[in-house]
Amino acid sequence: MAAGLVISAPASGVGKTTLTLALARAWRNRGLNVQCFKSGPDYIDPAFHAAATGRASVNIDSWAMDRGAIAHLVSRGADADVVLAEGSMGLFDGVAARGVSGTGATADITEMLGWPVLLVIDPSGQAQTAAAIAAGLRDYRPGVRLAGVVLNRVASPRHEDLVRRALRDAGIAVFGALPRHAEIGLPKRHLGLVQAEEQAGIGKLIDEAARFVAEHVDLDAVLRAAANWSPAASNGLNVTPPGQRIALARDAAFSFVYPHMLEAWRAAGAEIVPFSPLADEPPDASADVCWLPGGYPELHAGKIAANARFRSGVRSFAETRPVHGECGGYMVLGTALTDADGVRHEMAGLLGLETSFAKRRMHLGYRLAELATPMPGHRAGARLRGHEFHYSTIIAQPDTPLAVVHDATGAVIAETGSRRGQATGTFFHLIAEDR
């Protein structure tokens, strides 16, 4: 029976990912099998989890997924000794309107699975107030149970003592306190952390984080505070692959695809054939559909524009078979992309979409789309749940709208996606189909 624990915090940027990776690697170094999950729609953290544990990590999302889907995904932890779910944002942060089984908050997952919360608190600029924050989080929602706290970035032994005393008086266990340690910081960019696959030294960084955390955190006490857990029965995921043989763009510019989606495609019998647009590779000619996920095409726009073999290959593919792009992939299927320096780059030209990063505007949030026309794997009228996060501005979006798209409040948004011939695209990344 596994020990289940959720790692959360009052806010983003407090150190959840670093602590999750460090605990996972430290317990793995002790010979334990560790399985990680990511609560919410972040598509970067699961790759870091896999680097720390040696096991694939997937997203579990209470806004986009029903309880059966979540139960199916977490069942992969049945053979693990420790199961960790890393939260997103603050513990109770979600959307105002409930989705399929919750608001997308980490607290939904905690309550659903019955796993207690290990809270990461950064007491920088405060002392006893940190205990008030922890106590407020403990008492805010009756179904959420607090295991205890790890303090991060404490300034001095005196600072640590003040915070520890206040937490003890509030009846909250402190499992450890981490001084500031720049060597375990993870590099960031505009959509979050720099991807694990882009960091050659990620293994050494995680090892150092594990060593540091093991020196300052009582790992045995944390394990004792976790909940005994065994997976509930489930019926699997309701996912339709976009085709039987899928040419999937996969490199540093096209990497934002949810692992559970790829696994579900394979489980349904589909074959995935990766190719690299950055290496000037076209989609496999034997595939029956081409899928370009999101990523960082804006960082590689000049190279993509210069890769004539890729661009002509994807155009040729689209003459007879469907091609779909998500977010960054959608932008590459468009006519042009202007980078942050204001340089305009010609893209594949399968769609009329033009986007610009010179005029930055953040687009962030859950999306519920009802398809107005078909897209690969889905008929017109299908309802899809996903998440959108990018900083591009739409300059032109002249093609037939792909869908009527709502945000989590139900408001209609302008990012409808597009269809032209065999090419389709959306700004959101697909997480789940509405049952």
Tab-separated table of C-alpha atoms in Angstrom:
chain	number	residue	atom	x	y	z
A	1	MET	CA	0.000	0.000	0.000
A	2	ALA	CA	1.453	3.353	-1.064
A	3	ALA	CA	1.874	6.442	1.092
A	4	GLY	CA	0.027	9.356	-0.545
A	5	LEU	CA	0.885	13.028	-0.067
A	6	VAL	CA	0.070	16.327	-1.768
A	7	ILE	CA	2.711	19.063	-1.877
A	8	SER	CA	1.187	22.527	-1.963
A	9	ALA	CA	1.782	26.114	-0.851
A	10	PRO	CA	0.003	29.421	-0.275
A	11	ALA	CA	1.078	30.693	-3.722
A	12	SER	CA	3.211	30.090	-6.791
A	13	GLY	CA	6.976	30.542	-6.606
A	14	VAL	CA	7.359	29.223	-3.061
A	15	GLY	CA	9.315	26.072	-3.942
A	16	LYS	CA	6.785	23.286	-4.553
A	17	THR	CA	8.540	21.829	-7.582
A	18	THR	CA	12.003	21.882	-6.018
A	19	LEU	CA	10.747	20.194	-2.854
A	20	THR	CA	8.783	17.596	-4.831
A	21	LEU	CA	11.822	16.697	-6.928
A	22	ALA	CA	14.118	16.611	-3.891
A	23	LEU	CA	11.825	14.384	-1.829
A	24	ALA	CA	11.203	12.068	-4.759
A	25	ARG	CA	14.913	11.636	-5.481
A	26	ALA	CA	15.862	11.338	-1.786
A	27	TRP	CA	13.354	8.535	-1.243
A	28	ARG	CA	14.376	6.889	-4.502
A	29	ASN	CA	17.980	6.986	-3.277
A	30	ARG	CA	16.765	5.056	-0.229
A	31	GLY	CA	15.404	2.327	-2.494
A	32	LEU	CA	11.751	3.382	-2.525
A	33	ASN	CA	9.610	3.468	-5.656
A	34	VAL	CA	8.167	6.971	-6.030
A	35	GLN	CA	5.336	8.006	-8.348
A	36	CYS	CA	4.595	11.685	-9.007
A	37	PHE	CA	1.569	13.491	-10.424
A	38	LYS	CA	0.870	17.126	-11.262
A	39	SER	CA	-2.379	18.695	-10.120
A	40	GLY	CA	-3.621	21.145	-12.729
A	41	PRO	CA	-2.767	21.880	-16.343
A	42	ASP	CA	0.994	22.567	-16.181
A	43	TYR	CA	2.706	20.527	-18.928
A	44	ILE	CA	6.330	21.204	-17.924
A	45	ASP	CA	6.561	19.801	-14.385
A	46	PRO	CA	5.744	16.140	-15.251
A	47	ALA	CA	8.998	15.850	-17.214
A	48	PHE	CA	10.938	17.006	-14.139
A	49	HIS	CA	9.065	14.436	-12.035
A	50	ALA	CA	10.067	11.693	-14.465
A	51	ALA	CA	13.701	12.814	-14.273
A	52	ALA	CA	13.585	12.573	-10.470
A	53	THR	CA	11.767	9.242	-10.154
A	54	GLY	CA	12.453	7.298	-13.338
A	55	ARG	CA	8.686	6.886	-13.749
A	56	ALA	CA	6.371	8.813	-16.074
A	57	SER	CA	4.264	11.489	-14.386
A	58	VAL	CA	0.873	12.721	-15.618
A	59	ASN	CA	-1.529	15.570	-14.911
A	60	ILE	CA	-4.654	15.124	-12.822
A	61	ASP	CA	-7.113	17.993	-13.174
A	62	SER	CA	-10.421	18.351	-11.356
A	63	TRP	CA	-11.790	21.006	-13.737
A	64	ALA	CA	-11.160	19.069	-16.943
A	65	MET	CA	-11.397	15.445	-15.752
A	66	ASP	CA	-14.108	13.454	-14.041
A	67	ARG	CA	-13.395	11.360	-10.966
A	68	GLY	CA	-13.162	8.169	-12.999
A	69	ALA	CA	-10.425	9.606	-15.201
A	70	ILE	CA	-8.481	10.848	-12.186
A	71	ALA	CA	-8.835	7.461	-10.458
A	72	HIS	CA	-7.569	5.737	-13.596
A	73	LEU	CA	-4.542	8.013	-13.894
A	74	VAL	CA	-3.476	7.746	-10.251
A	75	SER	CA	-3.838	3.964	-10.343
A	76	ARG	CA	-0.363	3.832	-11.920
A	77	GLY	CA	0.915	4.498	-8.399
A	78	ALA	CA	-0.468	1.188	-7.110
A	79	ASP	CA	2.959	-0.467	-7.116
A	80	ALA	CA	4.800	2.538	-5.652
A	81	ASP	CA	5.921	3.013	-2.074
A	82	VAL	CA	5.321	6.777	-2.136
A	83	VAL	CA	2.905	8.752	-4.286
A	84	LEU	CA	3.332	12.533	-4.516
A	85	ALA	CA	0.954	14.990	-6.172
A	86	GLU	CA	2.498	18.400	-6.755
A	87	GLY	CA	-0.048	21.198	-6.592
A	88	SER	CA	-0.369	24.289	-8.754
A	89	MET	CA	-0.536	27.907	-7.572
A	90	GLY	CA	-1.913	28.105	-4.030
A	91	LEU	CA	-3.716	25.252	-2.297
A	92	PHE	CA	-7.234	26.587	-2.888
A	93	ASP	CA	-6.647	28.466	-6.140
A	94	GLY	CA	-8.955	27.406	-8.938
A	95	VAL	CA	-11.652	28.942	-11.089
A	96	ALA	CA	-14.930	30.435	-9.901
A	97	ALA	CA	-17.178	27.969	-11.726
A	98	ARG	CA	-16.888	24.223	-11.134
A	99	GLY	CA	-15.854	22.019	-13.997
A	100	VAL	CA	-16.333	18.271	-14.292
A	101	SER	CA	-15.421	17.400	-10.695
A	102	GLY	CA	-14.071	20.598	-9.135
A	103	THR	CA	-12.594	24.014	-9.730
A	104	GLY	CA	-9.119	22.860	-10.715
A	105	ALA	CA	-7.744	23.627	-7.252
A	106	THR	CA	-5.162	21.369	-5.624
A	107	ALA	CA	-7.536	21.103	-2.652
A	108	ASP	CA	-9.993	19.192	-4.863
A	109	ILE	CA	-7.397	16.491	-5.492
A	110	THR	CA	-6.435	16.378	-1.818
A	111	GLU	CA	-10.023	15.836	-0.742
A	112	MET	CA	-10.834	13.429	-3.580
A	113	LEU	CA	-7.884	11.115	-2.891
A	114	GLY	CA	-7.756	11.539	0.877
A	115	TRP	CA	-4.094	12.509	0.830
A	116	PRO	CA	-2.860	15.046	3.408
A	117	VAL	CA	-1.046	18.236	2.411
A	118	LEU	CA	2.631	18.921	2.982
A	119	LEU	CA	2.672	22.706	2.913
A	120	VAL	CA	5.701	24.650	1.672
A	121	ILE	CA	5.917	28.033	3.397
A	122	ASP	CA	8.343	30.785	2.408
A	123	PRO	CA	8.508	33.087	5.476
A	124	SER	CA	10.646	35.727	3.764
A	125	GLY	CA	9.767	39.155	5.146
A	126	GLN	CA	7.678	37.702	7.980
A	127	ALA	CA	7.950	35.485	11.032
A	128	GLN	CA	4.942	34.555	13.203
A	129	THR	CA	2.573	35.573	10.396
A	130	ALA	CA	3.702	32.433	8.546
A	131	ALA	CA	1.930	30.409	11.243
A	132	ALA	CA	-1.252	32.402	10.758
A	133	ILE	CA	-1.141	31.661	7.033
A	134	ALA	CA	-0.570	27.949	7.632
A	135	ALA	CA	-3.375	27.806	10.215
A	136	GLY	CA	-5.728	29.589	7.829
A	137	LEU	CA	-4.992	27.093	5.085
A	138	ARG	CA	-5.451	24.197	7.518
A	139	ASP	CA	-8.880	25.426	8.626
A	140	TYR	CA	-10.274	26.834	5.364
A	141	ARG	CA	-11.899	23.664	4.005
A	142	PRO	CA	-12.980	20.805	6.303
A	143	GLY	CA	-12.170	17.995	3.834
A	144	VAL	CA	-8.542	19.060	3.453
A	145	ARG	CA	-6.105	17.696	6.031
A	146	LEU	CA	-2.724	19.306	6.732
A	147	ALA	CA	0.165	16.918	7.437
A	148	GLY	CA	2.616	19.658	8.317
A	149	VAL	CA	4.974	22.276	6.956
A	150	VAL	CA	8.417	22.594	5.401
A	151	LEU	CA	9.856	26.096	5.638
A	152	ASN	CA	11.780	27.337	2.626
A	153	ARG	CA	14.338	30.154	2.347
A	154	VAL	CA	14.633	30.902	6.065
A	155	ALA	CA	16.982	33.830	6.649
A	156	SER	CA	18.772	32.740	9.841
A	157	PRO	CA	18.560	30.373	12.837
A	158	ARG	CA	16.779	33.111	14.820
A	159	HIS	CA	14.257	33.598	12.009
A	160	GLU	CA	13.652	29.850	11.865
A	161	ASP	CA	13.144	29.674	15.633
A	162	LEU	CA	10.526	32.440	15.588
A	163	VAL	CA	8.533	30.733	12.853
A	164	ARG	CA	8.868	27.260	14.388
A	165	ARG	CA	7.630	28.469	17.767
A	166	ALA	CA	4.592	30.122	16.212
A	167	LEU	CA	3.741	27.017	14.205
A	168	ARG	CA	4.143	24.811	17.264
A	169	ASP	CA	1.750	27.057	19.211
A	170	ALA	CA	-0.742	26.705	16.334
A	171	GLY	CA	-0.482	22.912	16.555
A	172	ILE	CA	1.223	22.539	13.170
A	173	ALA	CA	4.127	20.129	12.676
A	174	VAL	CA	7.319	21.435	11.093
A	175	PHE	CA	9.229	18.730	9.237
A	176	GLY	CA	12.191	20.906	8.341
A	177	ALA	CA	13.527	24.317	7.399
A	178	LEU	CA	15.584	25.059	4.295
A	179	PRO	CA	18.073	27.943	4.257
A	180	ARG	CA	18.516	29.820	1.003
A	181	HIS	CA	20.528	27.698	-1.435
A	182	ALA	CA	20.963	29.080	-4.944
A	183	GLU	CA	22.434	25.836	-6.294
A	184	ILE	CA	19.022	24.124	-6.300
A	185	GLY	CA	17.144	26.874	-8.150
A	186	LEU	CA	15.462	25.816	-11.407
A	187	PRO	CA	15.871	28.202	-14.386
A	188	LYS	CA	12.717	29.882	-15.695
A	189	ARG	CA	11.369	31.562	-18.807
A	190	HIS	CA	8.087	33.200	-19.804
A	191	LEU	CA	5.887	30.066	-19.751
A	192	GLY	CA	7.430	28.664	-16.568
A	193	LEU	CA	10.476	26.518	-15.926
A	194	VAL	CA	12.977	25.822	-18.678
A	195	GLN	CA	12.060	22.306	-19.806
A	196	ALA	CA	13.811	19.327	-18.258
A	197	GLU	CA	14.904	17.998	-21.651
A	198	GLU	CA	16.733	21.276	-22.352
A	199	GLN	CA	18.902	21.007	-19.225
A	200	ALA	CA	21.841	18.647	-19.579
A	201	GLY	CA	22.643	18.970	-15.880
A	202	ILE	CA	19.139	18.338	-14.534
A	203	GLY	CA	20.163	15.045	-12.897
A	204	LYS	CA	22.948	16.695	-10.904
A	205	LEU	CA	20.676	19.571	-9.901
A	206	ILE	CA	18.034	17.142	-8.581
A	207	ASP	CA	20.716	15.153	-6.759
A	208	GLU	CA	21.951	18.319	-5.057
A	209	ALA	CA	18.396	19.293	-4.112
A	210	ALA	CA	17.834	15.807	-2.658
A	211	ARG	CA	21.049	15.967	-0.652
A	212	PHE	CA	20.205	19.428	0.667
A	213	VAL	CA	16.627	18.555	1.604
A	214	ALA	CA	17.680	15.292	3.267
A	215	GLU	CA	20.031	17.323	5.517
A	216	HIS	CA	17.269	19.715	6.622
A	217	VAL	CA	13.993	17.756	6.462
A	218	ASP	CA	12.941	14.727	8.540
A	219	LEU	CA	12.123	12.380	5.655
A	220	ASP	CA	10.906	9.608	7.956
A	221	ALA	CA	8.462	11.936	9.723
A	222	VAL	CA	7.092	13.123	6.397
A	223	LEU	CA	6.500	9.517	5.327
A	224	ARG	CA	4.735	8.723	8.596
A	225	ALA	CA	2.415	11.696	8.024
A	226	ALA	CA	1.382	10.484	4.552
A	227	ALA	CA	-1.864	8.562	4.097
A	228	ASN	CA	-2.025	4.856	3.354
A	229	TRP	CA	-3.622	4.602	-0.070
A	230	SER	CA	-4.653	2.050	-2.631
A	231	PRO	CA	-6.268	2.947	-5.972
A	232	ALA	CA	-9.996	2.796	-6.566
A	233	ALA	CA	-11.514	0.910	-9.488
A	234	SER	CA	-11.889	2.940	-12.696
A	235	ASN	CA	-12.977	2.534	-16.303
A	236	GLY	CA	-10.080	4.282	-18.009
A	237	LEU	CA	-10.038	7.452	-20.082
A	238	ASN	CA	-12.558	8.586	-22.660
A	239	VAL	CA	-10.051	9.609	-25.342
A	240	THR	CA	-10.307	9.252	-29.118
A	241	PRO	CA	-6.982	9.246	-30.999
A	242	PRO	CA	-6.787	11.680	-33.926
A	243	GLY	CA	-5.711	8.835	-36.208
A	244	GLN	CA	-4.277	5.316	-36.398
A	245	ARG	CA	-0.705	6.415	-37.235
A	246	ILE	CA	0.091	9.865	-35.874
A	247	ALA	CA	3.052	11.958	-37.052
A	248	LEU	CA	3.856	13.972	-33.905
A	249	ALA	CA	6.151	17.015	-33.972
A	250	ARG	CA	8.496	16.556	-31.034
A	251	ASP	CA	11.545	18.697	-30.198
A	252	ALA	CA	12.484	21.786	-28.166
A	253	ALA	CA	9.981	23.919	-30.111
A	254	PHE	CA	7.106	21.396	-29.960
A	255	SER	CA	6.965	19.689	-26.583
A	256	PHE	CA	3.794	20.803	-24.786
A	257	VAL	CA	1.558	17.787	-25.019
A	258	TYR	CA	-0.030	16.118	-22.022
A	259	PRO	CA	1.558	12.709	-21.310
A	260	HIS	CA	-1.802	11.145	-20.472
A	261	MET	CA	-3.080	12.038	-23.948
A	262	LEU	CA	-0.202	10.252	-25.677
A	263	GLU	CA	-0.646	7.233	-23.406
A	264	ALA	CA	-4.387	7.160	-24.105
A	265	TRP	CA	-3.779	7.329	-27.864
A	266	ARG	CA	-1.422	4.367	-27.634
A	267	ALA	CA	-3.819	2.459	-25.359
A	268	ALA	CA	-6.521	2.903	-27.997
A	269	GLY	CA	-4.250	1.277	-30.577
A	270	ALA	CA	-2.721	4.329	-32.255
A	271	GLU	CA	0.945	4.468	-33.260
A	272	ILE	CA	2.919	7.664	-32.699
A	273	VAL	CA	5.743	8.548	-35.095
A	274	PRO	CA	7.793	11.529	-33.840
A	275	PHE	CA	9.525	13.967	-36.162
A	276	SER	CA	11.517	17.156	-35.578
A	277	PRO	CA	10.649	20.359	-37.446
A	278	LEU	CA	13.792	21.949	-35.955
A	279	ALA	CA	15.864	19.237	-37.644
A	280	ASP	CA	14.023	20.070	-40.892
A	281	GLU	CA	12.157	16.756	-40.889
A	282	PRO	CA	8.755	16.430	-42.613
A	283	PRO	CA	5.939	14.369	-41.112
A	284	ASP	CA	6.148	10.649	-41.855
A	285	ALA	CA	4.588	9.969	-45.249
A	286	SER	CA	2.919	6.781	-43.986
A	287	ALA	CA	1.000	8.583	-41.205
A	288	ASP	CA	-2.692	9.325	-41.575
A	289	VAL	CA	-2.674	12.471	-39.408
A	290	CYS	CA	-0.090	15.073	-38.361
A	291	TRP	CA	-0.197	16.744	-34.928
A	292	LEU	CA	1.899	19.782	-33.945
A	293	PRO	CA	1.730	20.432	-30.196
A	294	GLY	CA	2.638	23.683	-28.494
A	295	GLY	CA	6.005	24.663	-27.130
A	296	TYR	CA	8.370	27.526	-27.881
A	297	PRO	CA	8.235	28.168	-31.646
A	298	GLU	CA	8.766	31.879	-30.960
A	299	LEU	CA	12.287	31.083	-29.722
A	300	HIS	CA	13.062	29.176	-32.933
A	301	ALA	CA	10.971	31.080	-35.483
A	302	GLY	CA	13.893	31.931	-37.754
A	303	LYS	CA	15.002	28.313	-37.952
A	304	ILE	CA	11.477	27.044	-38.563
A	305	ALA	CA	11.022	29.604	-41.339
A	306	ALA	CA	14.309	28.512	-42.945
A	307	ASN	CA	13.535	24.792	-42.788
A	308	ALA	CA	12.067	24.397	-46.270
A	309	ARG	CA	11.916	20.602	-46.125
A	310	PHE	CA	9.691	20.684	-43.042
A	311	ARG	CA	7.437	23.450	-44.371
A	312	SER	CA	6.957	21.896	-47.804
A	313	GLY	CA	6.509	18.462	-46.229
A	314	VAL	CA	3.716	19.541	-43.912
A	315	ARG	CA	2.017	21.428	-46.756
A	316	SER	CA	2.193	18.360	-48.969
A	317	PHE	CA	0.854	16.190	-46.142
A	318	ALA	CA	-2.144	18.510	-45.692
A	319	GLU	CA	-3.176	18.100	-49.319
A	320	THR	CA	-4.555	14.644	-48.545
A	321	ARG	CA	-4.603	14.186	-44.764
A	322	PRO	CA	-5.523	16.204	-41.674
A	323	VAL	CA	-2.986	18.365	-39.854
A	324	HIS	CA	-3.734	19.876	-36.438
A	325	GLY	CA	-1.785	22.352	-34.317
A	326	GLU	CA	-2.165	23.286	-30.659
A	327	CYS	CA	-1.089	26.760	-29.518
A	328	GLY	CA	2.517	27.040	-30.763
A	329	GLY	CA	1.782	24.358	-33.342
A	330	TYR	CA	-1.256	26.348	-34.452
A	331	MET	CA	0.931	29.434	-34.871
A	332	VAL	CA	3.398	27.477	-37.021
A	333	LEU	CA	0.570	26.254	-39.260
A	334	GLY	CA	-0.368	29.905	-39.780
A	335	THR	CA	0.937	32.429	-42.290
A	336	ALA	CA	3.466	34.295	-40.155
A	337	LEU	CA	4.857	34.680	-36.639
A	338	THR	CA	6.484	37.902	-35.445
A	339	ASP	CA	9.043	37.304	-32.704
A	340	ALA	CA	9.734	39.417	-29.601
A	341	ASP	CA	12.235	41.559	-31.558
A	342	GLY	CA	9.588	42.475	-34.117
A	343	VAL	CA	11.001	40.255	-36.895
A	344	ARG	CA	8.310	38.638	-39.055
A	345	HIS	CA	8.881	34.991	-40.020
A	346	GLU	CA	6.978	33.071	-42.687
A	347	MET	CA	5.373	29.911	-41.312
A	348	ALA	CA	3.750	26.924	-43.054
A	349	GLY	CA	0.865	28.939	-44.521
A	350	LEU	CA	-1.773	26.222	-44.112
A	351	LEU	CA	-3.913	28.674	-42.148
A	352	GLY	CA	-4.277	32.446	-42.333
A	353	LEU	CA	-3.404	32.946	-38.665
A	354	GLU	CA	-0.806	35.645	-37.956
A	355	THR	CA	0.552	36.129	-34.442
A	356	SER	CA	3.021	38.474	-32.792
A	357	PHE	CA	5.164	38.274	-29.673
A	358	ALA	CA	6.286	41.871	-30.167
A	359	LYS	CA	2.937	42.905	-28.723
A	360	ARG	CA	2.864	40.663	-25.667
A	361	ARG	CA	-0.461	39.819	-24.129
A	362	MET	CA	-0.977	36.946	-21.715
A	363	HIS	CA	-3.737	34.470	-22.498
A	364	LEU	CA	-4.270	32.066	-19.609
A	365	GLY	CA	-7.082	29.827	-18.467
A	366	TYR	CA	-9.237	26.770	-18.911
A	367	ARG	CA	-11.198	26.433	-22.140
A	368	LEU	CA	-14.398	24.573	-23.015
A	369	ALA	CA	-14.822	24.300	-26.787
A	370	GLU	CA	-17.801	23.087	-28.803
A	371	LEU	CA	-16.548	22.204	-32.266
A	372	ALA	CA	-18.302	23.991	-35.123
A	373	THR	CA	-16.479	21.797	-37.662
A	374	PRO	CA	-14.652	18.483	-37.264
A	375	MET	CA	-11.016	18.193	-36.206
A	376	PRO	CA	-8.875	15.043	-36.120
A	377	GLY	CA	-10.537	12.515	-33.828
A	378	HIS	CA	-13.581	14.645	-33.075
A	379	ARG	CA	-16.836	15.360	-34.862
A	380	ALA	CA	-18.613	18.687	-35.139
A	381	GLY	CA	-20.530	19.335	-31.920
A	382	ALA	CA	-17.991	17.544	-29.711
A	383	ARG	CA	-17.168	19.318	-26.445
A	384	LEU	CA	-13.490	19.458	-25.524
A	385	ARG	CA	-11.798	20.669	-22.365
A	386	GLY	CA	-8.357	22.198	-22.430
A	387	HIS	CA	-6.053	24.936	-21.211
A	388	GLU	CA	-4.536	27.982	-22.928
A	389	PHE	CA	-1.328	29.771	-21.927
A	390	HIS	CA	0.694	31.967	-24.258
A	391	TYR	CA	1.856	35.553	-24.748
A	392	SER	CA	1.115	36.061	-28.418
A	393	THR	CA	-1.257	38.610	-29.935
A	394	ILE	CA	-3.539	37.665	-32.818
A	395	ILE	CA	-2.874	39.897	-35.814
A	396	ALA	CA	-5.176	37.999	-38.175
A	397	GLN	CA	-7.421	34.942	-37.794
A	398	PRO	CA	-9.345	34.947	-41.113
A	399	ASP	CA	-10.294	31.297	-41.577
A	400	THR	CA	-13.465	29.441	-40.636
A	401	PRO	CA	-13.748	29.322	-36.833
A	402	LEU	CA	-13.114	25.815	-35.543
A	403	ALA	CA	-15.191	26.118	-32.380
A	404	VAL	CA	-17.194	28.265	-30.037
A	405	VAL	CA	-14.798	28.569	-27.108
A	406	HIS	CA	-15.706	29.598	-23.557
A	407	ASP	CA	-13.488	30.325	-20.584
A	408	ALA	CA	-14.158	28.771	-17.179
A	409	THR	CA	-16.731	31.448	-16.330
A	410	GLY	CA	-18.745	30.656	-19.463
A	411	ALA	CA	-17.718	33.806	-21.319
A	412	VAL	CA	-17.135	33.445	-25.056
A	413	ILE	CA	-13.547	34.228	-26.076
A	414	ALA	CA	-12.040	35.355	-29.382
A	415	GLU	CA	-9.502	32.527	-29.692
A	416	THR	CA	-11.852	30.243	-31.649
A	417	GLY	CA	-9.262	28.202	-33.480
A	418	SER	CA	-9.374	27.838	-37.270
A	419	ARG	CA	-10.070	25.446	-40.100
A	420	ARG	CA	-8.985	25.642	-43.736
A	421	GLY	CA	-9.177	22.513	-45.843
A	422	GLN	CA	-7.445	19.667	-43.994
A	423	ALA	CA	-5.697	22.006	-41.530
A	424	THR	CA	-7.101	22.861	-38.093
A	425	GLY	CA	-5.696	24.572	-35.017
A	426	THR	CA	-6.563	25.696	-31.498
A	427	PHE	CA	-4.915	27.945	-28.942
A	428	PHE	CA	-5.830	25.517	-26.170
A	429	HIS	CA	-4.094	22.236	-25.395
A	430	LEU	CA	-6.547	19.342	-25.218
A	431	ILE	CA	-6.856	17.725	-21.773
A	432	ALA	CA	-10.089	15.720	-21.953
A	433	GLU	CA	-13.295	15.117	-23.842
A	434	ASP	CA	-16.600	15.929	-22.208
A	435	ARG	CA	-18.546	12.753	-21.583
